[in-house]
Coordinates of C-alpha atoms in Angstrom, one line a residue:
M1 CA 215.9 -216.7 161.5
P2 CA 215.3 -214.6 158.4
K3 CA 211.9 -215.2 156.9
V4 CA 211.5 -217.8 154.2
I5 CA 209.3 -216.3 151.4
S6 CA 208.4 -217.0 147.8
M7 CA 210.2 -215.6 144.8
E8 CA 207.1 -213.5 144.0
E9 CA 207.0 -212.1 147.5
A10 CA 210.7 -211.3 147.4
V11 CA 210.4 -209.4 144.1
C12 CA 207.5 -207.3 145.5
L13 CA 210.0 -205.9 148.1
I14 CA 211.8 -204.1 145.3
Q15 CA 210.6 -200.6 144.7
D16 CA 211.0 -198.2 141.8
G17 CA 214.2 -196.3 141.6
Q18 CA 216.1 -198.4 144.1
T19 CA 219.8 -199.4 143.9
I20 CA 220.3 -203.2 143.9
A21 CA 223.6 -204.9 144.6
I22 CA 223.9 -208.4 143.0
M23 CA 226.2 -211.2 143.8
G24 CA 227.4 -213.6 141.1
S25 CA 230.0 -214.3 138.4
G26 CA 230.1 -215.4 134.8
G27 CA 228.4 -218.7 134.0
A28 CA 225.8 -218.1 136.7
V29 CA 228.3 -218.9 139.4
N30 CA 226.8 -217.9 142.8
E31 CA 224.2 -215.9 140.9
P32 CA 220.7 -215.5 142.2
S33 CA 219.4 -216.4 138.7
S34 CA 215.9 -217.3 139.7
L35 CA 215.4 -214.0 141.5
L36 CA 216.7 -212.0 138.5
K37 CA 214.4 -213.9 136.2
K38 CA 211.4 -213.1 138.5
I39 CA 212.2 -209.4 138.5
G40 CA 212.2 -209.4 134.7
E41 CA 209.0 -211.3 134.5
K42 CA 207.2 -209.0 136.9
Y43 CA 208.3 -206.0 134.9
V44 CA 207.0 -207.5 131.6
K45 CA 203.6 -208.1 133.3
E46 CA 203.3 -205.0 135.5
H47 CA 206.0 -202.5 134.4
K48 CA 207.3 -202.7 138.0
P49 CA 209.8 -202.2 139.4
K50 CA 211.3 -199.6 137.1
N51 CA 214.2 -197.2 136.9
L52 CA 216.5 -199.4 138.9
T53 CA 220.2 -199.0 139.4
L54 CA 222.1 -202.2 139.2
Y55 CA 225.5 -202.7 140.8
H56 CA 227.7 -205.9 140.5
A57 CA 231.4 -206.5 140.6
C58 CA 231.6 -209.5 138.2
G59 CA 229.9 -210.3 134.9
L60 CA 226.5 -211.8 135.4
G61 CA 224.9 -214.3 133.0
D62 CA 225.9 -216.9 130.5
K63 CA 225.6 -215.0 127.2
D64 CA 222.2 -216.8 126.8
G65 CA 219.6 -215.1 128.9
L66 CA 220.7 -215.6 132.5
G67 CA 222.1 -212.8 134.7
T68 CA 221.3 -209.2 134.0
D69 CA 220.0 -210.2 130.6
A70 CA 216.9 -211.3 132.4
L71 CA 216.5 -207.6 133.2
A72 CA 217.2 -206.3 129.7
H73 CA 213.9 -204.5 129.2
E74 CA 213.9 -200.8 128.4
G75 CA 212.7 -198.9 131.4
L76 CA 213.4 -201.5 134.0
V77 CA 217.0 -200.4 134.5
K78 CA 218.0 -196.7 134.6
R79 CA 221.6 -197.2 135.4
E80 CA 224.1 -200.1 135.6
I81 CA 227.5 -200.0 137.3
A82 CA 229.2 -203.2 136.4
G83 CA 232.7 -204.7 136.7
Y84 CA 232.1 -206.7 133.5
W85 CA 229.4 -206.6 130.8
G86 CA 230.5 -209.4 128.5
M87 CA 228.2 -212.2 130.0
A88 CA 225.0 -210.2 129.3
P89 CA 224.9 -209.2 125.6
S90 CA 221.3 -208.0 125.7
M91 CA 222.0 -205.6 128.5
A92 CA 225.2 -204.5 126.8
Q93 CA 223.1 -203.8 123.7
L94 CA 220.8 -201.5 125.7
A95 CA 223.9 -199.6 126.8
L96 CA 225.2 -199.4 123.3
D97 CA 221.9 -198.1 122.1
D98 CA 221.9 -195.4 124.8
K99 CA 218.8 -196.7 126.4
M100 CA 220.3 -196.7 129.9
E101 CA 223.2 -195.2 131.8
A102 CA 226.2 -197.5 131.7
Y103 CA 229.3 -197.4 133.9
N104 CA 232.3 -199.8 134.1
F105 CA 234.3 -200.0 137.4
P106 CA 237.4 -202.2 137.7
Q107 CA 236.2 -205.5 139.2
G108 CA 238.5 -205.2 142.3
V109 CA 237.3 -201.7 143.1
A110 CA 233.7 -202.8 142.7
A111 CA 234.2 -205.7 145.1
Q112 CA 236.1 -203.5 147.6
M113 CA 233.3 -200.9 147.5
Y114 CA 231.1 -203.2 149.6
R115 CA 233.6 -203.3 152.4
A116 CA 234.0 -199.5 152.3
V117 CA 230.3 -199.0 152.4
A118 CA 229.8 -201.5 155.2
A119 CA 232.5 -199.7 157.3
D120 CA 231.0 -196.3 156.6
K121 CA 234.1 -195.1 154.7
P122 CA 234.1 -192.4 152.0
G123 CA 234.5 -195.0 149.3
V124 CA 237.5 -196.6 147.7
I125 CA 240.7 -194.7 147.1
T126 CA 243.2 -196.4 144.9
K127 CA 245.6 -195.9 141.9
T128 CA 243.7 -198.5 140.0
G129 CA 242.4 -197.0 136.8
L130 CA 244.8 -194.1 136.5
Y131 CA 245.4 -193.1 132.8
T132 CA 242.9 -195.7 131.6
F133 CA 239.4 -195.1 130.4
I134 CA 238.3 -195.3 134.1
D135 CA 240.2 -192.0 134.8
P136 CA 237.7 -189.1 134.7
R137 CA 240.2 -187.2 132.6
V138 CA 239.8 -189.8 129.9
E139 CA 236.3 -191.3 130.0
G140 CA 235.5 -191.8 133.7
G141 CA 234.2 -195.3 133.2
R142 CA 231.3 -194.0 131.2
M143 CA 230.3 -196.4 128.5
N144 CA 227.9 -194.4 126.3
R145 CA 226.7 -190.9 125.4
R146 CA 223.8 -191.0 127.8
T147 CA 226.1 -191.5 130.7
T148 CA 227.3 -188.1 131.9
E149 CA 227.6 -188.0 135.7
D150 CA 231.1 -188.3 137.0
L151 CA 231.2 -191.1 139.6
I152 CA 235.0 -191.1 139.9
K153 CA 237.3 -188.3 141.0
V154 CA 241.0 -187.6 141.0
V155 CA 242.5 -186.6 144.4
E156 CA 246.0 -185.9 145.6
L157 CA 247.4 -187.5 148.7
N158 CA 251.0 -187.0 149.9
G159 CA 251.8 -185.4 146.5
E160 CA 250.6 -188.4 144.5
E161 CA 247.5 -188.8 142.3
W162 CA 244.8 -191.3 143.3
L163 CA 241.3 -192.1 142.1
W164 CA 238.4 -191.8 144.6
Y165 CA 235.3 -193.9 143.9
P166 CA 232.8 -192.3 146.3
A167 CA 230.6 -194.6 148.5
I168 CA 227.3 -195.9 147.1
K169 CA 224.1 -196.3 149.1
F170 CA 222.4 -199.7 148.5
D171 CA 218.7 -200.4 149.0
I172 CA 218.5 -204.1 148.1
G173 CA 221.1 -206.9 148.1
L174 CA 220.6 -210.2 146.2
V175 CA 223.0 -213.0 147.3
R176 CA 223.2 -216.7 146.9
G177 CA 224.5 -219.8 148.7
T178 CA 223.8 -223.5 148.8
T179 CA 222.1 -223.9 152.2
A180 CA 220.4 -221.7 154.8
D181 CA 220.5 -223.3 158.3
C182 CA 218.0 -222.9 161.1
N183 CA 219.4 -219.5 162.0
G184 CA 219.5 -218.2 158.4
N185 CA 223.3 -218.7 158.1
I186 CA 224.3 -219.3 154.5
T187 CA 226.8 -221.9 153.5
C188 CA 228.3 -222.5 150.1
E189 CA 229.3 -226.2 150.1
E190 CA 228.2 -226.8 146.5
E191 CA 229.3 -223.4 145.1
A192 CA 232.3 -222.9 142.9
A193 CA 233.3 -219.6 144.5
I194 CA 232.6 -217.5 147.5
L195 CA 232.8 -214.1 145.8
D196 CA 231.6 -211.0 147.6
G197 CA 228.4 -212.2 149.3
R198 CA 229.4 -211.5 152.9
S199 CA 230.6 -207.9 152.3
L200 CA 227.7 -207.2 150.0
A201 CA 225.2 -208.2 152.7
Q202 CA 227.0 -206.2 155.3
A203 CA 227.0 -203.1 153.1
V204 CA 223.3 -203.4 152.3
H205 CA 222.4 -204.1 155.9
N206 CA 224.4 -201.1 157.2
C207 CA 222.7 -198.9 154.6
G208 CA 219.3 -199.9 156.1
G209 CA 218.4 -202.0 153.1
I210 CA 217.0 -205.4 152.6
V211 CA 219.1 -208.5 151.9
I212 CA 217.5 -211.5 150.1
A213 CA 219.4 -214.8 149.9
Q214 CA 218.6 -217.4 147.3
V215 CA 219.5 -221.0 148.3
K216 CA 219.0 -224.5 147.2
Y217 CA 218.3 -226.1 150.6
V218 CA 216.9 -225.0 154.0
S219 CA 218.3 -227.1 156.9
E220 CA 216.7 -227.4 160.4
E221 CA 220.2 -228.0 161.8
K222 CA 222.8 -225.4 162.7
A223 CA 225.7 -225.1 160.2
H224 CA 229.3 -225.5 161.4
P225 CA 230.4 -221.9 162.2
K226 CA 233.5 -222.1 160.1
K227 CA 231.5 -223.0 157.0
V228 CA 229.2 -220.0 157.2
T229 CA 230.0 -217.5 154.4
I230 CA 227.1 -215.1 155.0
P231 CA 225.9 -214.9 158.7
G232 CA 222.1 -214.9 159.1
I233 CA 222.3 -211.6 161.0
Y234 CA 222.9 -209.8 157.7
V235 CA 220.1 -211.5 155.9
D236 CA 216.4 -210.4 156.0
Y237 CA 214.7 -213.0 153.7
I238 CA 215.4 -216.3 152.1
V239 CA 214.0 -217.8 148.9
V240 CA 214.4 -221.4 147.9
D241 CA 215.2 -222.7 144.4
P242 CA 215.5 -226.5 144.6
E243 CA 216.6 -226.5 140.9
Q244 CA 219.5 -224.2 141.5
K245 CA 222.5 -225.2 139.5
Q246 CA 226.2 -224.8 140.5
T247 CA 226.9 -223.1 137.1
C248 CA 225.1 -222.8 133.8
Q249 CA 227.0 -225.9 132.7
T250 CA 227.0 -228.0 135.9
V251 CA 224.3 -229.1 138.3
Y252 CA 227.0 -229.9 140.7
D253 CA 230.7 -230.8 140.0
P254 CA 232.4 -231.5 143.4
A255 CA 235.8 -230.8 141.7
L256 CA 234.8 -227.2 141.1
A257 CA 233.6 -226.8 144.7
G258 CA 236.9 -228.2 146.0
N259 CA 235.1 -231.2 147.6
V260 CA 237.0 -233.9 145.7
M261 CA 240.2 -234.0 143.8
T262 CA 240.0 -235.5 140.3
P263 CA 242.9 -236.1 137.9
F264 CA 243.9 -233.6 135.1
D265 CA 244.6 -236.6 132.8
N266 CA 241.3 -236.3 131.1
V267 CA 241.8 -232.6 130.1
P268 CA 241.5 -232.6 126.3
K269 CA 244.5 -231.4 124.3
M270 CA 244.2 -228.1 122.5
E271 CA 244.0 -228.3 118.7
M272 CA 247.2 -227.1 117.1
G273 CA 246.7 -223.6 115.7
A274 CA 247.2 -219.9 116.5
R275 CA 245.7 -220.2 120.0
K276 CA 248.0 -223.0 121.0
I277 CA 251.1 -221.2 119.5
V278 CA 250.2 -218.1 121.6
A279 CA 249.7 -220.3 124.7
R280 CA 253.0 -222.1 124.3
R281 CA 255.0 -218.9 123.7
A282 CA 253.3 -217.1 126.6
A283 CA 254.0 -220.1 128.9
K284 CA 257.7 -219.5 128.4
E285 CA 257.2 -216.4 130.5
L286 CA 256.1 -218.5 133.5
P287 CA 258.6 -217.9 136.3
K288 CA 260.5 -220.6 138.0
G289 CA 259.7 -221.6 141.6
D290 CA 256.8 -220.5 143.7
A291 CA 255.5 -217.7 141.5
V292 CA 251.9 -216.5 141.9
I293 CA 250.2 -216.2 138.5
N294 CA 246.9 -214.8 137.1
L295 CA 245.4 -216.1 133.9
G296 CA 242.8 -213.9 132.3
V297 CA 239.7 -214.9 130.3
G298 CA 239.9 -215.9 126.7
M299 CA 243.3 -216.5 125.0
P300 CA 245.3 -216.7 128.2
D301 CA 243.4 -219.6 129.7
G302 CA 245.1 -221.8 127.0
I303 CA 248.2 -221.6 129.1
A304 CA 246.6 -223.9 131.7
S305 CA 245.7 -226.3 129.0
V306 CA 249.2 -226.6 127.6
A307 CA 250.6 -226.8 131.1
A308 CA 248.3 -229.7 131.8
E309 CA 249.2 -231.4 128.5
D310 CA 252.9 -231.0 129.2
G311 CA 252.6 -232.3 132.8
Y312 CA 253.6 -229.3 134.9
L313 CA 250.3 -227.7 135.8
N314 CA 250.5 -229.0 139.4
R315 CA 253.7 -227.0 139.8
L316 CA 252.0 -223.7 139.1
H317 CA 250.2 -221.4 141.5
L318 CA 247.5 -220.2 139.2
T319 CA 244.9 -217.8 140.6
V320 CA 241.7 -216.3 139.3
E321 CA 240.3 -212.9 140.4
S322 CA 237.0 -214.4 141.7
G323 CA 239.0 -215.8 144.7
L324 CA 240.3 -219.1 143.4
I325 CA 243.9 -220.2 144.2
G326 CA 245.5 -223.3 142.6
G327 CA 244.0 -225.9 140.4
M328 CA 243.2 -225.4 136.7
P329 CA 241.1 -222.3 135.8
M330 CA 238.1 -223.2 133.7
P331 CA 237.8 -221.6 130.2
G332 CA 234.9 -220.0 128.4
V333 CA 231.7 -219.0 130.0
I334 CA 232.5 -220.5 133.4
F335 CA 235.7 -218.6 133.7
G336 CA 236.0 -217.7 137.4
T337 CA 235.9 -221.3 138.5
S338 CA 238.8 -223.7 138.9
H339 CA 239.1 -227.5 138.7
N340 CA 240.7 -228.8 141.9
P341 CA 241.4 -225.4 143.6
D342 CA 243.7 -225.4 146.6
A343 CA 241.8 -222.5 148.3
I344 CA 238.7 -220.5 147.7
I345 CA 238.7 -217.0 149.3
D346 CA 236.5 -214.0 149.1
M347 CA 237.0 -211.8 146.0
A348 CA 237.9 -208.6 147.7
S349 CA 240.7 -210.3 149.6
Q350 CA 242.1 -211.7 146.3
F351 CA 242.1 -208.2 144.9
D352 CA 243.8 -206.8 148.1
F353 CA 246.6 -209.2 147.3
Y354 CA 246.7 -208.3 143.7
D355 CA 246.6 -204.5 144.3
G356 CA 249.5 -204.8 146.7
G357 CA 251.8 -206.4 144.1
G358 CA 251.3 -210.0 145.1
L359 CA 251.2 -211.3 141.5
D360 CA 254.6 -212.2 139.9
V361 CA 253.1 -212.3 136.4
C362 CA 249.7 -212.0 134.8
F363 CA 248.6 -213.2 131.3
L364 CA 245.7 -211.1 129.8
G365 CA 243.9 -210.9 126.5
M366 CA 244.0 -208.0 124.1
A367 CA 241.5 -206.9 121.5
Q368 CA 243.6 -204.0 120.3
T369 CA 247.1 -202.7 120.9
D370 CA 248.6 -199.5 119.7
K371 CA 252.0 -197.9 119.1
L372 CA 252.3 -196.6 122.7
G373 CA 251.7 -200.1 124.2
N374 CA 248.1 -199.3 125.2
V375 CA 245.7 -202.3 125.2
N376 CA 242.0 -202.3 124.7
S377 CA 240.1 -205.3 126.1
S378 CA 236.9 -203.5 127.2
K379 CA 235.1 -201.9 124.2
T380 CA 235.8 -202.2 120.5
G381 CA 233.3 -200.7 118.1
R382 CA 229.9 -202.1 118.9
M383 CA 231.2 -204.7 121.3
L384 CA 231.0 -203.9 125.0
T385 CA 232.6 -206.3 127.4
G386 CA 234.1 -204.1 130.2
C387 CA 237.4 -204.4 131.9
G388 CA 236.6 -207.0 134.6
G389 CA 239.6 -207.5 136.8
A390 CA 242.1 -206.6 134.1
I391 CA 242.9 -203.1 135.3
N392 CA 243.6 -204.1 138.9
I393 CA 245.7 -207.0 137.7
S394 CA 247.6 -205.4 134.9
Q395 CA 248.5 -202.2 136.8
N396 CA 249.8 -204.0 139.9
A397 CA 251.5 -207.3 138.7
R398 CA 255.3 -207.4 138.6
K399 CA 255.1 -208.4 134.9
V400 CA 252.4 -208.4 132.3
V401 CA 252.0 -210.6 129.3
F402 CA 249.3 -209.8 126.8
C403 CA 248.1 -212.7 124.6
G404 CA 246.1 -212.5 121.3
T405 CA 246.2 -213.2 117.6
F406 CA 247.7 -210.7 115.2
T407 CA 244.5 -210.2 113.3
A408 CA 240.9 -211.3 114.0
K409 CA 237.8 -212.5 112.2
G410 CA 238.8 -215.1 109.7
L411 CA 242.4 -215.7 110.5
K412 CA 243.6 -219.2 109.3
V413 CA 247.0 -220.6 109.9
E414 CA 248.8 -223.9 109.5
I415 CA 252.0 -225.3 110.9
C416 CA 254.2 -227.3 108.5
N417 CA 257.7 -228.5 109.1
G418 CA 258.1 -226.3 112.2
K419 CA 257.0 -223.2 110.3
L420 CA 254.0 -221.0 110.5
N421 CA 252.0 -220.3 107.3
I422 CA 249.3 -217.6 107.1
L423 CA 246.6 -219.2 105.0
Q424 CA 244.1 -216.5 105.3
E425 CA 244.5 -213.1 107.0
G426 CA 241.9 -211.9 109.5
Q427 CA 239.6 -209.1 108.4
I428 CA 240.4 -207.0 111.5
R429 CA 243.7 -205.6 112.4
K430 CA 244.5 -205.6 116.1
L431 CA 247.7 -203.6 116.1
V432 CA 246.3 -200.1 115.5
S433 CA 247.5 -196.6 115.6
G434 CA 245.3 -195.8 118.5
V435 CA 243.0 -198.1 120.6
D436 CA 239.3 -197.4 120.8
Q437 CA 239.5 -197.5 124.6
I438 CA 242.5 -197.6 127.0
T439 CA 242.1 -200.6 129.3
F440 CA 245.8 -200.7 129.9
S441 CA 248.0 -197.7 129.8
G442 CA 251.5 -198.1 128.3
K443 CA 252.4 -194.7 129.6
Y444 CA 251.6 -195.7 133.2
A445 CA 253.5 -199.0 132.8
V446 CA 256.6 -197.1 131.6
S447 CA 256.4 -194.6 134.4
V448 CA 256.5 -197.4 137.1
G449 CA 259.1 -199.5 135.2
Q450 CA 256.8 -202.5 134.6
P451 CA 257.9 -205.1 132.1
V452 CA 255.3 -205.8 129.5
L453 CA 255.2 -208.3 126.7
Y454 CA 252.7 -208.7 123.8
V455 CA 252.5 -212.3 122.4
T456 CA 250.9 -213.2 119.1
E457 CA 251.1 -216.3 116.9
R458 CA 253.5 -214.6 114.5
A459 CA 255.3 -212.0 116.5
V460 CA 256.3 -210.9 120.0
F461 CA 256.7 -207.3 121.1
E462 CA 258.0 -205.7 124.3
L463 CA 257.2 -202.2 125.7
G464 CA 260.0 -199.7 125.5
E465 CA 260.2 -196.2 126.7
D466 CA 258.9 -194.9 123.4
G467 CA 256.4 -197.6 122.6
M468 CA 256.3 -201.0 121.0
I469 CA 259.5 -202.9 120.1
L470 CA 259.3 -206.0 117.8
V471 CA 261.6 -208.6 119.4
E472 CA 260.6 -212.0 117.8
I473 CA 258.9 -213.4 114.7
A474 CA 257.7 -216.9 113.9
P475 CA 259.7 -219.1 111.6
G476 CA 258.1 -219.1 108.1
V477 CA 256.5 -215.6 108.2
D478 CA 257.7 -212.7 106.1
L479 CA 258.6 -209.7 108.2
E480 CA 257.4 -207.1 105.8
Q481 CA 254.3 -208.8 104.4
D482 CA 253.0 -210.8 107.4
V483 CA 254.0 -208.6 110.3
L484 CA 254.8 -204.9 109.4
G485 CA 252.3 -205.0 106.5
Q486 CA 249.5 -206.0 108.8
M487 CA 250.0 -203.2 111.4
D488 CA 248.7 -199.6 111.4
F489 CA 251.9 -198.3 112.8
V490 CA 255.6 -198.9 112.4
P491 CA 257.2 -200.3 115.5
K492 CA 260.8 -200.1 116.5
V493 CA 262.5 -203.4 115.3
S494 CA 265.0 -204.8 117.8
E495 CA 268.6 -205.1 116.5
Q496 CA 268.5 -208.5 118.1
L497 CA 265.3 -209.6 116.4
K498 CA 265.1 -213.4 116.6
L499 CA 262.9 -216.3 115.7
M500 CA 260.4 -217.7 118.2
D501 CA 261.6 -221.0 119.7
E502 CA 261.2 -224.0 117.4
D503 CA 259.5 -226.1 120.1
I504 CA 256.5 -223.8 120.0
F505 CA 255.6 -225.0 116.5
Y506 CA 255.9 -228.8 116.9
T507 CA 252.7 -230.6 115.9
D508 CA 251.2 -233.4 118.0

């Protein structure tokens, strides 16, 4: 059995300059939070370990001190390669201030990297990221001026362009589960996801590194073999945190772990406003029948709320990139969990399905959109969030629907007699002449014939061969003043321009 040691002893195993792979997802889901906290505390006291490289596929933290924010001390981290930065604002600030090297990999690629390393493959070769800021001909996933080394390469295979993400050597792996049995096997009976723990541990073990598992319980009995998510043969040490919470918001909710089924009847209704209008309009793009759907974080998660409110949520096959299938994806900081999931699989397998075209439609957020149909959801001005799973999802889904308000920061609207009134315009325009960063490439979508729609509370656009086409406007808005006058470019206006459906604007 792997040795049970204290948190302090575990942290002493980490040496200066090592590369650490960390399991976890937003909202402290499956996150070894106590271990990360101890690393940060040791550095504050002793200035050790230092110059670490962090690698994680999901966002870590809760926007309030957990996750990699516990390590946000200048000098502790030299480089971070992350699938998502938005859950750790203090660490993102270090990156924005050029106090560390900062990279962003697509979440699916980052998760698949563990399997490639474990199998001694040259890395991950995929089309995911072509023509976006991940492409080395654009930004190469580098998120600040201090970051200069190219970690991604363009290669040609069978006459086609691919991106090659070379294999990474890992020294330390930090994973989490609920229980370690008498043989050190890790089970996840109280966890809200499985994520990438098994492949992470395999990768670190096969690199000759050390794997440390944080758990809530240690059992003297042997776990049922089908319930083991991380076999003990991959684990070197175990640390116990009896106060370990399921998420930053729940000590343990069995409905998130798939252990009980609870009704959706108590889901609160969304307040009528811009967010609900967008969700209702986007929901009209839900396919009939057994379609497989992905909802992104932020504005798109409102689609699940309106589906629950209107009584058809249980007919939808909603999925989340963390490995959740079915149920109701949770909003906000614990995005990546689902209420009443039908299945919970490992994250890399979910992305295998996504990358191969398994999604019928996806609904994603947008911080900016430009005249070519490019979308930025990863970095705007001094706000660094990263792409998360958006690039894997958007490049490979059969249809993409982007969701967002027309303007931001201060937008106020009202719905009266089935019409939309703009009471106060937002200070920030979101339809710009050129996005700050290309998270989604309109050029690539056009080249592969992918249908793309852009839904806002007052207008709907579709992607044409030459860029954005305005196809719908909300009843009550003025085309020139409220739509074209609030854009930094002039879109093509469809000859069949129509009003958005009346039922979107009914009040409760």
